Short mmCIF file of C-alpha atoms in Angstrom, two decimals:
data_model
loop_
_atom_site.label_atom_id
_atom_site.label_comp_id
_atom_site.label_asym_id
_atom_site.label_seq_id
_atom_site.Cartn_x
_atom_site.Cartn_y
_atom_site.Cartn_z
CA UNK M 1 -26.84 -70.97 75.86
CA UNK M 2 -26.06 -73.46 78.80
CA UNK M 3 -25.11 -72.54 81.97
CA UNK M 4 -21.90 -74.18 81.66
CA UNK M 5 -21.00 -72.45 78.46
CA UNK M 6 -21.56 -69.02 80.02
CA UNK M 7 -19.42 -70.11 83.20
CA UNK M 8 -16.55 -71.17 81.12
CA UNK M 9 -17.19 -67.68 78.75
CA UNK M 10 -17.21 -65.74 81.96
CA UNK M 11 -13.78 -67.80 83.34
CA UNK M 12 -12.07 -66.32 79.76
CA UNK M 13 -12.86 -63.11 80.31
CA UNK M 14 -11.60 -63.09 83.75
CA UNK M 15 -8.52 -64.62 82.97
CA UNK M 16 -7.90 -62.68 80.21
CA UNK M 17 -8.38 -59.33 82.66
CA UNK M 18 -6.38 -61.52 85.16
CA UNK M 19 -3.36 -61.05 82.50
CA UNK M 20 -3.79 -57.12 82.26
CA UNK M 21 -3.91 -57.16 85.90
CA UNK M 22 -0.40 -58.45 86.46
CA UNK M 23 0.90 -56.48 84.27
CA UNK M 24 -0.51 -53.24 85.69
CA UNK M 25 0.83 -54.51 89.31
CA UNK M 26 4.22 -55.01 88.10
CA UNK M 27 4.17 -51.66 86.61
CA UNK M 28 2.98 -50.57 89.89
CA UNK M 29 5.64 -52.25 92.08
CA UNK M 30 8.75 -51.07 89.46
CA UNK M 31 7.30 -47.12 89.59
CA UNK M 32 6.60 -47.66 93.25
CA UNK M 33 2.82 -46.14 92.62
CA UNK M 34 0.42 -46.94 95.32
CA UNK M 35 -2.76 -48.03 93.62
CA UNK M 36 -6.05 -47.77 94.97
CA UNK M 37 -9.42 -49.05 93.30
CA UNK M 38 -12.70 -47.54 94.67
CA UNK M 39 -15.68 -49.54 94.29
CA UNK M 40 -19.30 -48.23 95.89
CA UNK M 41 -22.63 -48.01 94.57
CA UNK M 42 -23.64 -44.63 92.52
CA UNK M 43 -24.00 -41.38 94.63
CA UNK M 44 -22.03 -42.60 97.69
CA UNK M 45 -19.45 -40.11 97.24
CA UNK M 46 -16.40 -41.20 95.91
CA UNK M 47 -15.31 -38.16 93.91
CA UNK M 48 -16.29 -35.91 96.90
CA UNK M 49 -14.18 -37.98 98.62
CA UNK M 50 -11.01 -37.75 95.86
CA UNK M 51 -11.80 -34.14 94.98
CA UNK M 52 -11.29 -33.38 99.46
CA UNK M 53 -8.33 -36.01 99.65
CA UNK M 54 -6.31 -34.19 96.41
CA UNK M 55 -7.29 -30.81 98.02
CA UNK M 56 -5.58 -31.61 101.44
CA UNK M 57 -3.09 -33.90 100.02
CA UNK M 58 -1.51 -32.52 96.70
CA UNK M 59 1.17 -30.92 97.79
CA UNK M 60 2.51 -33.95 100.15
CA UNK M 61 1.94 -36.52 97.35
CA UNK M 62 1.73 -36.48 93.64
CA UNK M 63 -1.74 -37.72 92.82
CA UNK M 64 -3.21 -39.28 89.77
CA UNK M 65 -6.84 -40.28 89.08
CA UNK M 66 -8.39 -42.69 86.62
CA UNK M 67 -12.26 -41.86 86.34
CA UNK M 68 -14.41 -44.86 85.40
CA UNK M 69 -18.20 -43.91 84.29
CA UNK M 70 -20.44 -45.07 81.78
CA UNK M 71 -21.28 -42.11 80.22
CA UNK M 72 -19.95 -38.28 80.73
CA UNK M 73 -16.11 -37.20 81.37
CA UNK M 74 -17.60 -34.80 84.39
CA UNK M 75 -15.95 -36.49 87.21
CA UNK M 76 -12.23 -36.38 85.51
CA UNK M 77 -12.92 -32.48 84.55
CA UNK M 78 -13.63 -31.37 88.50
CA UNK M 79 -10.43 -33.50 89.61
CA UNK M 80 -8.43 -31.89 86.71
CA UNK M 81 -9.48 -28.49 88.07
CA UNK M 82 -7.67 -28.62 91.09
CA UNK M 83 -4.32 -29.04 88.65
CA UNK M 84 -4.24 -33.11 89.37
CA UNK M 85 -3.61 -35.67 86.16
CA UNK M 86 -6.95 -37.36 85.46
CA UNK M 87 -7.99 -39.46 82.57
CA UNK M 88 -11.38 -40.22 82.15
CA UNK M 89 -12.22 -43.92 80.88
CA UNK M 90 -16.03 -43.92 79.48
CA UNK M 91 -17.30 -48.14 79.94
CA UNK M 92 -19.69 -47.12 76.97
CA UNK M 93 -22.69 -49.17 79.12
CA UNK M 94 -19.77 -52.08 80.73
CA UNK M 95 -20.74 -51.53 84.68
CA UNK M 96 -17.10 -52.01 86.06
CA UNK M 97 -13.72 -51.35 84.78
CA UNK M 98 -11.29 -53.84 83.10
CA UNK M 99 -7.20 -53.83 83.95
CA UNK M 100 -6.52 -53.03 80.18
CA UNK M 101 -8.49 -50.01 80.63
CA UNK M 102 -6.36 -49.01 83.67
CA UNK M 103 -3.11 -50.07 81.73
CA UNK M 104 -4.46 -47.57 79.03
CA UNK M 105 -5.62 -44.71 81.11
CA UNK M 106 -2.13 -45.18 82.61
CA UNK M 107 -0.31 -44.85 79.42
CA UNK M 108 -1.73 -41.50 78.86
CA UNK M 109 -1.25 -40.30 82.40
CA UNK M 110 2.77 -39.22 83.87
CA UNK M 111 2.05 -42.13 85.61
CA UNK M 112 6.15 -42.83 86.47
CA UNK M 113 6.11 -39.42 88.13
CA UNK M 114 3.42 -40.70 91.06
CA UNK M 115 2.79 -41.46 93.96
CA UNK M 116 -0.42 -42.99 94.46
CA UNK M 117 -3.32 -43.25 91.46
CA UNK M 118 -6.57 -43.49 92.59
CA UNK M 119 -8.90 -45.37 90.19
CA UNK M 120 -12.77 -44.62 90.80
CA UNK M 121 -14.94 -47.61 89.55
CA UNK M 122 -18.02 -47.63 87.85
CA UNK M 123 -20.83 -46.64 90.53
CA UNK M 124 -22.03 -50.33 91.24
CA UNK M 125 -21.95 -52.87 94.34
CA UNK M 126 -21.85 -56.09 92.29
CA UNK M 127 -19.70 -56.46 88.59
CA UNK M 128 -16.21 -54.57 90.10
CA UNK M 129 -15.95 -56.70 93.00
CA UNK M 130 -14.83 -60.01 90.82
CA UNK M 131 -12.25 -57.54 88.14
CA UNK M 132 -8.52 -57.19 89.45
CA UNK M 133 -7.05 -53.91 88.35
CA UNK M 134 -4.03 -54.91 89.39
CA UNK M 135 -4.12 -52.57 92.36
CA UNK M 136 -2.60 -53.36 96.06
CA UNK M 137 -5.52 -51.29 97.91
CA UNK M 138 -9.59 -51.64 97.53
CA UNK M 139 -11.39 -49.22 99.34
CA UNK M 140 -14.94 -49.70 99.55
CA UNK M 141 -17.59 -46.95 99.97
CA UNK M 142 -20.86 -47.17 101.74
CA UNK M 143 -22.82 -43.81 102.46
CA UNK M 144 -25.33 -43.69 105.40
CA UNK M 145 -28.40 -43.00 103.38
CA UNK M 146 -27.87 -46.43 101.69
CA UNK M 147 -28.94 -48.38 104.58
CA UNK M 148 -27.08 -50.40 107.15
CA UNK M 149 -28.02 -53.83 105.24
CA UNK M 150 -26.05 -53.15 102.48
CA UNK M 151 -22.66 -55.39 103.50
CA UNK M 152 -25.31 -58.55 103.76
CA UNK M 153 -26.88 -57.59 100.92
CA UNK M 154 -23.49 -57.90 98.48
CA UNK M 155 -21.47 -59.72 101.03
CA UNK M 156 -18.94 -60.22 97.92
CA UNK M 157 -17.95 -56.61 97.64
CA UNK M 158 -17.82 -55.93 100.99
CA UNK M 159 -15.58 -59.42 102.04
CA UNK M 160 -13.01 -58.03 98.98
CA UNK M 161 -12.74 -54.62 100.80
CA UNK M 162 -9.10 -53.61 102.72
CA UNK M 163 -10.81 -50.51 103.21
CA UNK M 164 -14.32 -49.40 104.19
CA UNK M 165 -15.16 -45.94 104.06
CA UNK M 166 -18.87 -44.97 105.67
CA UNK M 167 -19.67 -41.84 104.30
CA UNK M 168 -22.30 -39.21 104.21
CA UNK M 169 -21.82 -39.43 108.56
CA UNK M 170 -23.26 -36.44 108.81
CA UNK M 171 -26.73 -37.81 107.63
CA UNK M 172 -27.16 -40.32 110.24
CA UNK M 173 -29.36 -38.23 112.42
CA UNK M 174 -31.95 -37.67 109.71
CA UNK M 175 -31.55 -41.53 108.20
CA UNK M 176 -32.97 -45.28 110.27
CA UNK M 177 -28.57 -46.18 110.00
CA UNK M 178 -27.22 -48.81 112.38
CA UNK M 179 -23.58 -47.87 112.56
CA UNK M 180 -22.57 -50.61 114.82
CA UNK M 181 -24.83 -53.13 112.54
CA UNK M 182 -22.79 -51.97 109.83
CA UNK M 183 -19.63 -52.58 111.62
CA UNK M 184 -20.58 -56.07 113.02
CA UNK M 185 -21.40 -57.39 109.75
CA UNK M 186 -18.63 -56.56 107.61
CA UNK M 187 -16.29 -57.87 110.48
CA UNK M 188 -18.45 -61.24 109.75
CA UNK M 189 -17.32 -60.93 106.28
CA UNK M 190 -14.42 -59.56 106.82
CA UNK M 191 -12.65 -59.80 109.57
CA UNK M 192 -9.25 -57.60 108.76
CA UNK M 193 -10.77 -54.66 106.65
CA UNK M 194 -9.75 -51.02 108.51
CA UNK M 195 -13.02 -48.55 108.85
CA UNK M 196 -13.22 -44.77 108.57
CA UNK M 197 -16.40 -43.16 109.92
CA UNK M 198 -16.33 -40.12 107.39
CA UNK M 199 -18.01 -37.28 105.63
CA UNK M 200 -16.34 -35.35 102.75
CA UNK M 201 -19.08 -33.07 102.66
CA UNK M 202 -18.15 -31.58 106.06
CA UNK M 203 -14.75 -32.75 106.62
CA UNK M 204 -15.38 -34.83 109.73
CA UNK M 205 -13.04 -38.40 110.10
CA UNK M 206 -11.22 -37.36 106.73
CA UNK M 207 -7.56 -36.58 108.90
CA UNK M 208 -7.61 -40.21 109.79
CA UNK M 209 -8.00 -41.35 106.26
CA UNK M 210 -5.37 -39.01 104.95
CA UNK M 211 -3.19 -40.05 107.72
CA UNK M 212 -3.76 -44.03 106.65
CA UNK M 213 -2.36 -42.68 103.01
CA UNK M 214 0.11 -40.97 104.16
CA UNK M 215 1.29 -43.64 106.33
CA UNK M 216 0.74 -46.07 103.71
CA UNK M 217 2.97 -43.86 100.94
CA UNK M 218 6.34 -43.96 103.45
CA UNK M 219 5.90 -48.16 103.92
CA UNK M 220 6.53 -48.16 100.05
CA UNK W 1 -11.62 -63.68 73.41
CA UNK W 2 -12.48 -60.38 70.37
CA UNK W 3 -14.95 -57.80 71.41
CA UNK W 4 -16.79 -59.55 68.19
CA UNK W 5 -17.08 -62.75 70.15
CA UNK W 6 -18.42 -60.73 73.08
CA UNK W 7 -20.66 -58.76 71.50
CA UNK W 8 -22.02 -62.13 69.58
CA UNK W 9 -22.37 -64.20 72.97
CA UNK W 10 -24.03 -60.79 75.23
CA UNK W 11 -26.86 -60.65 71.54
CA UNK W 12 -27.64 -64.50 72.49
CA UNK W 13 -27.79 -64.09 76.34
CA UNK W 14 -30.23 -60.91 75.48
CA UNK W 15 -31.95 -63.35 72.75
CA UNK W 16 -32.52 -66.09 75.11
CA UNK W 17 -33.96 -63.33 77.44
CA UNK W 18 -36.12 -61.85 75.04
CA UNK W 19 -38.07 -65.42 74.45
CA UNK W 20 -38.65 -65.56 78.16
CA UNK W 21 -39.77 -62.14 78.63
CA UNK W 22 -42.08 -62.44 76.13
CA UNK W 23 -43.58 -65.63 77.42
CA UNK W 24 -44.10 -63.71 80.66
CA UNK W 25 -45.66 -60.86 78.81
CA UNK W 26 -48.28 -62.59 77.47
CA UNK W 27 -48.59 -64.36 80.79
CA UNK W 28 -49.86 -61.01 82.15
CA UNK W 29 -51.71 -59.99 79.11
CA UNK W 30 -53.98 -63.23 79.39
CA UNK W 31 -54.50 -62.71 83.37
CA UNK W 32 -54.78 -59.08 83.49
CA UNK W 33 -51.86 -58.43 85.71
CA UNK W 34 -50.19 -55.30 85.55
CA UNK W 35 -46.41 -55.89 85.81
CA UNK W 36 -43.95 -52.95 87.22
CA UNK W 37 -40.22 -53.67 86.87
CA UNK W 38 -38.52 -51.47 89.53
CA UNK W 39 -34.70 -50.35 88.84
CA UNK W 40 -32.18 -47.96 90.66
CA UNK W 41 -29.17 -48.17 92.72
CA UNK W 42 -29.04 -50.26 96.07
CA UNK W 43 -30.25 -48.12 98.91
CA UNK W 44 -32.23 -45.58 96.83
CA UNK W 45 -35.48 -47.02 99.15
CA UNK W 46 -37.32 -49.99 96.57
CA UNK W 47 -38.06 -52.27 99.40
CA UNK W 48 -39.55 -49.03 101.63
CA UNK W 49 -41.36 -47.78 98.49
CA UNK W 50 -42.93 -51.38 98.30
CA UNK W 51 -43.81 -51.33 102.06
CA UNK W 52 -45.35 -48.48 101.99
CA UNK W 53 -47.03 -49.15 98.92
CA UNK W 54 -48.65 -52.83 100.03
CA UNK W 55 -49.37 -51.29 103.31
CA UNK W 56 -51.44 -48.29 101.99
CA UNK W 57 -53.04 -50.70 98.70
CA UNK W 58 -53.46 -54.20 100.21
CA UNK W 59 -56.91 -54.04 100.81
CA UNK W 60 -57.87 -52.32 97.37
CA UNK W 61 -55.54 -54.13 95.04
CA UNK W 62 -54.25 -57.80 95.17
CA UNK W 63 -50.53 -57.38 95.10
CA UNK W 64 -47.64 -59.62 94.85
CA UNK W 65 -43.81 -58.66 94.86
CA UNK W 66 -40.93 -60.35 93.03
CA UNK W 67 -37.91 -59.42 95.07
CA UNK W 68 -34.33 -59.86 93.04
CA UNK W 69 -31.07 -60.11 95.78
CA UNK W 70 -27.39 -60.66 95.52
CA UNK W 71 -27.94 -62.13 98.27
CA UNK W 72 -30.94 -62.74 101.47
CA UNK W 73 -34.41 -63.40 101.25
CA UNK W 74 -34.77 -60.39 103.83
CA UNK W 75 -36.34 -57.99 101.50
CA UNK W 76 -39.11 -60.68 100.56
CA UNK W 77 -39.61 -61.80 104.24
CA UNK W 78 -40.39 -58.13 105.54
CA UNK W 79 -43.26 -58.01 102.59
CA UNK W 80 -44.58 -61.56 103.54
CA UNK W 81 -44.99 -60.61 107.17
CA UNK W 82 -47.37 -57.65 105.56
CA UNK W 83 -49.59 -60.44 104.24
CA UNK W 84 -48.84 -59.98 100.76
CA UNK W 85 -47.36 -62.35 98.84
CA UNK W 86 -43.78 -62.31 97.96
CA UNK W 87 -40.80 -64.27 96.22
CA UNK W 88 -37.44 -63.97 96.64
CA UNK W 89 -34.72 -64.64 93.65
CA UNK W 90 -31.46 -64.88 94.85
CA UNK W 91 -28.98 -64.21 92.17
CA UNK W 92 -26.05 -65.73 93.59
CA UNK W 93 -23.90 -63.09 92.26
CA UNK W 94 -25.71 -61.84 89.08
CA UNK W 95 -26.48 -57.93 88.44
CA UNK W 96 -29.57 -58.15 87.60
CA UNK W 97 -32.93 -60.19 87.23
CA UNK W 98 -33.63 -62.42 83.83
CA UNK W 99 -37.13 -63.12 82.78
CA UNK W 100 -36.69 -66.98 83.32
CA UNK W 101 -36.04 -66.05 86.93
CA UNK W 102 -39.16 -64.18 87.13
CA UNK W 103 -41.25 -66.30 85.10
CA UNK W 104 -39.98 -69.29 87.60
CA UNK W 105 -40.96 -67.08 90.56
CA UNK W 106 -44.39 -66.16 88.92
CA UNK W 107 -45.45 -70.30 88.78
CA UNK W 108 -44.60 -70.03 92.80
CA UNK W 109 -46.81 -67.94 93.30
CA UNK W 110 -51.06 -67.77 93.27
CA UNK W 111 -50.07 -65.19 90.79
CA UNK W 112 -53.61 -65.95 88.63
CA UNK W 113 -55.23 -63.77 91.23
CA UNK W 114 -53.14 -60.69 91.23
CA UNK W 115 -53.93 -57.51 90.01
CA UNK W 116 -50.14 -55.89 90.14
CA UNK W 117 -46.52 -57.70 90.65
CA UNK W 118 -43.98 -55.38 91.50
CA UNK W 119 -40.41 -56.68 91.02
CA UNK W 120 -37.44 -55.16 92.64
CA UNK W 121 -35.00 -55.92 91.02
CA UNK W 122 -31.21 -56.38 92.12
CA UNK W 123 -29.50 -52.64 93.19
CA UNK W 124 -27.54 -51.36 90.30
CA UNK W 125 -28.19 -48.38 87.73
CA UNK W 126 -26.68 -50.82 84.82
CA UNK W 127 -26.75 -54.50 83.66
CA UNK W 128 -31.08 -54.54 84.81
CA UNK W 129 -31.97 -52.01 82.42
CA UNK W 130 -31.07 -54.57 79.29
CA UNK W 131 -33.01 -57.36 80.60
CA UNK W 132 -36.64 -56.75 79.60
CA UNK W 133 -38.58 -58.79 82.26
CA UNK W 134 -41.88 -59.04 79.98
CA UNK W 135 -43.17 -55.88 82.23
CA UNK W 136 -45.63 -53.20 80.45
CA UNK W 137 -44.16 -50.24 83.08
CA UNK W 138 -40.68 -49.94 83.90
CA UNK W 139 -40.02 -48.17 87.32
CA UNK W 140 -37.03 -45.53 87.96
CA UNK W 141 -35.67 -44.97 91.31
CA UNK W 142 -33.43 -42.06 92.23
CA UNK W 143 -32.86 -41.03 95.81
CA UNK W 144 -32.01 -37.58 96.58
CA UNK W 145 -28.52 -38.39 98.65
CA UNK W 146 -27.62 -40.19 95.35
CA UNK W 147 -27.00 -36.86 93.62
CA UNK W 148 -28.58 -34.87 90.52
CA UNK W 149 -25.89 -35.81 88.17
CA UNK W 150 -27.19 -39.42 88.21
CA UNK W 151 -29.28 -39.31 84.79
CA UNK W 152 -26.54 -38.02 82.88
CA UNK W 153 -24.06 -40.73 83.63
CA UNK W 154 -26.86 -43.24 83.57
CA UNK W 155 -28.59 -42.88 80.89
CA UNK W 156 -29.67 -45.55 79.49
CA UNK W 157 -31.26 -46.37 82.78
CA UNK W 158 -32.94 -43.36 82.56
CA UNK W 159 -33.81 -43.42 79.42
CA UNK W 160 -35.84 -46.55 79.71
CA UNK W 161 -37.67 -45.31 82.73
CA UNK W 162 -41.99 -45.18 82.43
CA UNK W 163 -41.90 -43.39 85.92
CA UNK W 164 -39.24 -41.57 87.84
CA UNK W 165 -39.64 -41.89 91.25
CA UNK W 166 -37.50 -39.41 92.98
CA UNK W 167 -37.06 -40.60 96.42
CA UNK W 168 -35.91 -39.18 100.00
CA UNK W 169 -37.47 -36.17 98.97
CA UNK W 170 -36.98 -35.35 103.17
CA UNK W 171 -33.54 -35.38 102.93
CA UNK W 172 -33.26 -32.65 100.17
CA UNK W 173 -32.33 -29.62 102.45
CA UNK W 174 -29.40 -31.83 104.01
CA UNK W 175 -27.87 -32.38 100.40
CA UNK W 176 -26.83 -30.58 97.27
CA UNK W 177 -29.36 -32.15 94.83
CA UNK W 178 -30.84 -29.44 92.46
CA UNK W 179 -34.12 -31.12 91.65
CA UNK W 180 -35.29 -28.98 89.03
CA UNK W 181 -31.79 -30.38 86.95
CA UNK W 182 -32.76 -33.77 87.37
CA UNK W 183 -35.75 -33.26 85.90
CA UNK W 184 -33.92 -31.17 83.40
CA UNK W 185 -31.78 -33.54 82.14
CA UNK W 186 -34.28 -36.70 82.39
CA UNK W 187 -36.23 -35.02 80.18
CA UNK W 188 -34.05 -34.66 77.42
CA UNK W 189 -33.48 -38.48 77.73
CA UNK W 190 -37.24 -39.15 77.91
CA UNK W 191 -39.73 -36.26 77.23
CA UNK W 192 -42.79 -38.51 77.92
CA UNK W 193 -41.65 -39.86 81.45
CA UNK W 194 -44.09 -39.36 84.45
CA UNK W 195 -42.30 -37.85 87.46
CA UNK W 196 -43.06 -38.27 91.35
CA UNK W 197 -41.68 -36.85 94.26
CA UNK W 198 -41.81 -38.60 97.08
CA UNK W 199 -40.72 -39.53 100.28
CA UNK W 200 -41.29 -43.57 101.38
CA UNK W 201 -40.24 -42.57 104.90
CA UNK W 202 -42.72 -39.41 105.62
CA UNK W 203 -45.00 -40.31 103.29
CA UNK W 204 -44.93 -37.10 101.24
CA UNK W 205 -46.22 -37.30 97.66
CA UNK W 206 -46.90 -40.82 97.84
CA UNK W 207 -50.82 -40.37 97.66
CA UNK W 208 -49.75 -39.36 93.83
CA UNK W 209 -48.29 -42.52 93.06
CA UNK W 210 -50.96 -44.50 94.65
CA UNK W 211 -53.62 -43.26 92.54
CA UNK W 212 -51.38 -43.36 89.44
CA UNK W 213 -51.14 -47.29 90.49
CA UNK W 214 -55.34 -47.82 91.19
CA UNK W 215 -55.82 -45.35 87.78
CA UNK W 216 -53.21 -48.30 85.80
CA UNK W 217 -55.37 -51.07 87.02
CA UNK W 218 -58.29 -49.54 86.35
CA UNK W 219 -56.97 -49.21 82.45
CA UNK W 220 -56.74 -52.76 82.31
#
């Protein structure tokens, strides 16, 4: 196979999840659902992070989650727990999510009855960076014990981000992590993302973030 | 496009990569180079393990690394100022490593003269582990800040692994990471895998792996 072949393969399938996309932002915009994809590498912390932000947010906001994961429906199970909607979509070895696996998730979910829908990606810095979901918000994770050359590293997830979420804070002491390196390179990339300094382990910097949603839910 | 086509055009990209990798295997069979393939998420500590590794080996075994990036030739220039020589494969975007890319790299280097190549391949717990590079031992990294449900929603990864190298072993009493499940549940996926502990940063439990690398060469 040429390289020109797989270039024009890979342009198909993009524009073909480019189609799902708009559809799922339209549905979006008409149910006035604040959507929110969540990309980060594996272990960073995302559904600590969702599990602590439904906790301290369900009863100002009606949340809904869509769980991406190759394997295992874990991750939806612990958010259904706490009494939130989740649907679990298993990628079956695909390392991001596609927007007509959002649109499905969505049809099985009292989606119209929302107010934001949190969609946790596949645990991976590279494939969900180029797939629309058709959301208006990417939040990107990075947790300290990563490393602080990670935004250099895959400058194309981290340029795509509106939000950047450092987590696992309360690891820096024991961890070689150059906050401010961290900082000054995804401003490089990216000049307009917004930064929370957080750990949903212990709590610390997660008011801010809830704050930004909540703020974010009344503009609307 | 159908998920036939797809399926149909990901069997000829894996085809295409199967010729290579066994053009590169046989490469190594005829020079008597051991080959490891290293795998895991970005930030689990590859490029540390390496350091460490070349640092503590150099002067018994003749190494070379084969490092795999997004993006940056950093990872390759930190080995190179060790002495040992080192390759850098930007991927411009791609998941993982294909074994034209590392049989390219291998005619750049005096690779005729090496007793190991490690390759680090590009951060991600997916697309690598369907790429065969043309290795003989297939490298695992987990960190412990990554979490102990990692195999279970990996698996394939896992699955695939020779060695697990569980990594960051130091930062186990900071975290929730219930090592004896890891273990657990890698084992169901892959009763014959050979498990370290280790930490790249203290040193703890490397002197394991070390000999388990001069014992390899010695097999020969």
């Amino acid at each position: 196979m040429t390289v020109n072949m797989k270039i024009s393969i890979n342009k198909k399938i993009l524009a073909k999840n480019e189609e799902f996309a708009l559809q799922n932002k339209a549905f979006f915009a008409e149910k006035g659902i604040l959507c929110i994809n969540m990309i980060s590498s594996p272990g960073s912390g995302k559904t600590t992070i969702l599990s602590r932000t439904a906790e301290n947010l369900k009863d100002k906001l009606r949340l809904g989650v869509i769980e991406g994961d190759i394997q295992t429906d874990t991750d939806a199970a612990k958010i259904r727990a706490m009494g939130i909607d989740a649907v679990q979509i298993e990628t079956k070895g695909s390392c991001h999510l596609s927007a007509e696996q959002v649109g499905k998730a969505l049809s099985q979910m009292k989606s119209a009855e929302l107010d934001i829908v949190f969609v946790e990606n596949v645990g991976n810095l590279v494939c969900p960076s180029s797939f629309d979901l058709g959301e208006q918000t990417r939040v990107v994770v990075l947790s300290v014990p990563e490393g602080d050359d990670k935004p250099i590293k895959y400058p194309g997830t981290f340029a795509k981000a509106d939000i950047l979420l450092i987590n696992k804070i309360d690891l820096a002491n024991y961890v070689n992590f150059k906050l401010e390196r961290v900082i000054g390179d995804v401003r490089v990339l990216n000049p307009d993302v917004t930064i929370f300094e957080i750990s949903a382990t212990t709590g610390e910097g997660m008011q801010a973030w809830y704050d930004w949603l909540l703020a974010q839910r009344k503009q609307q």
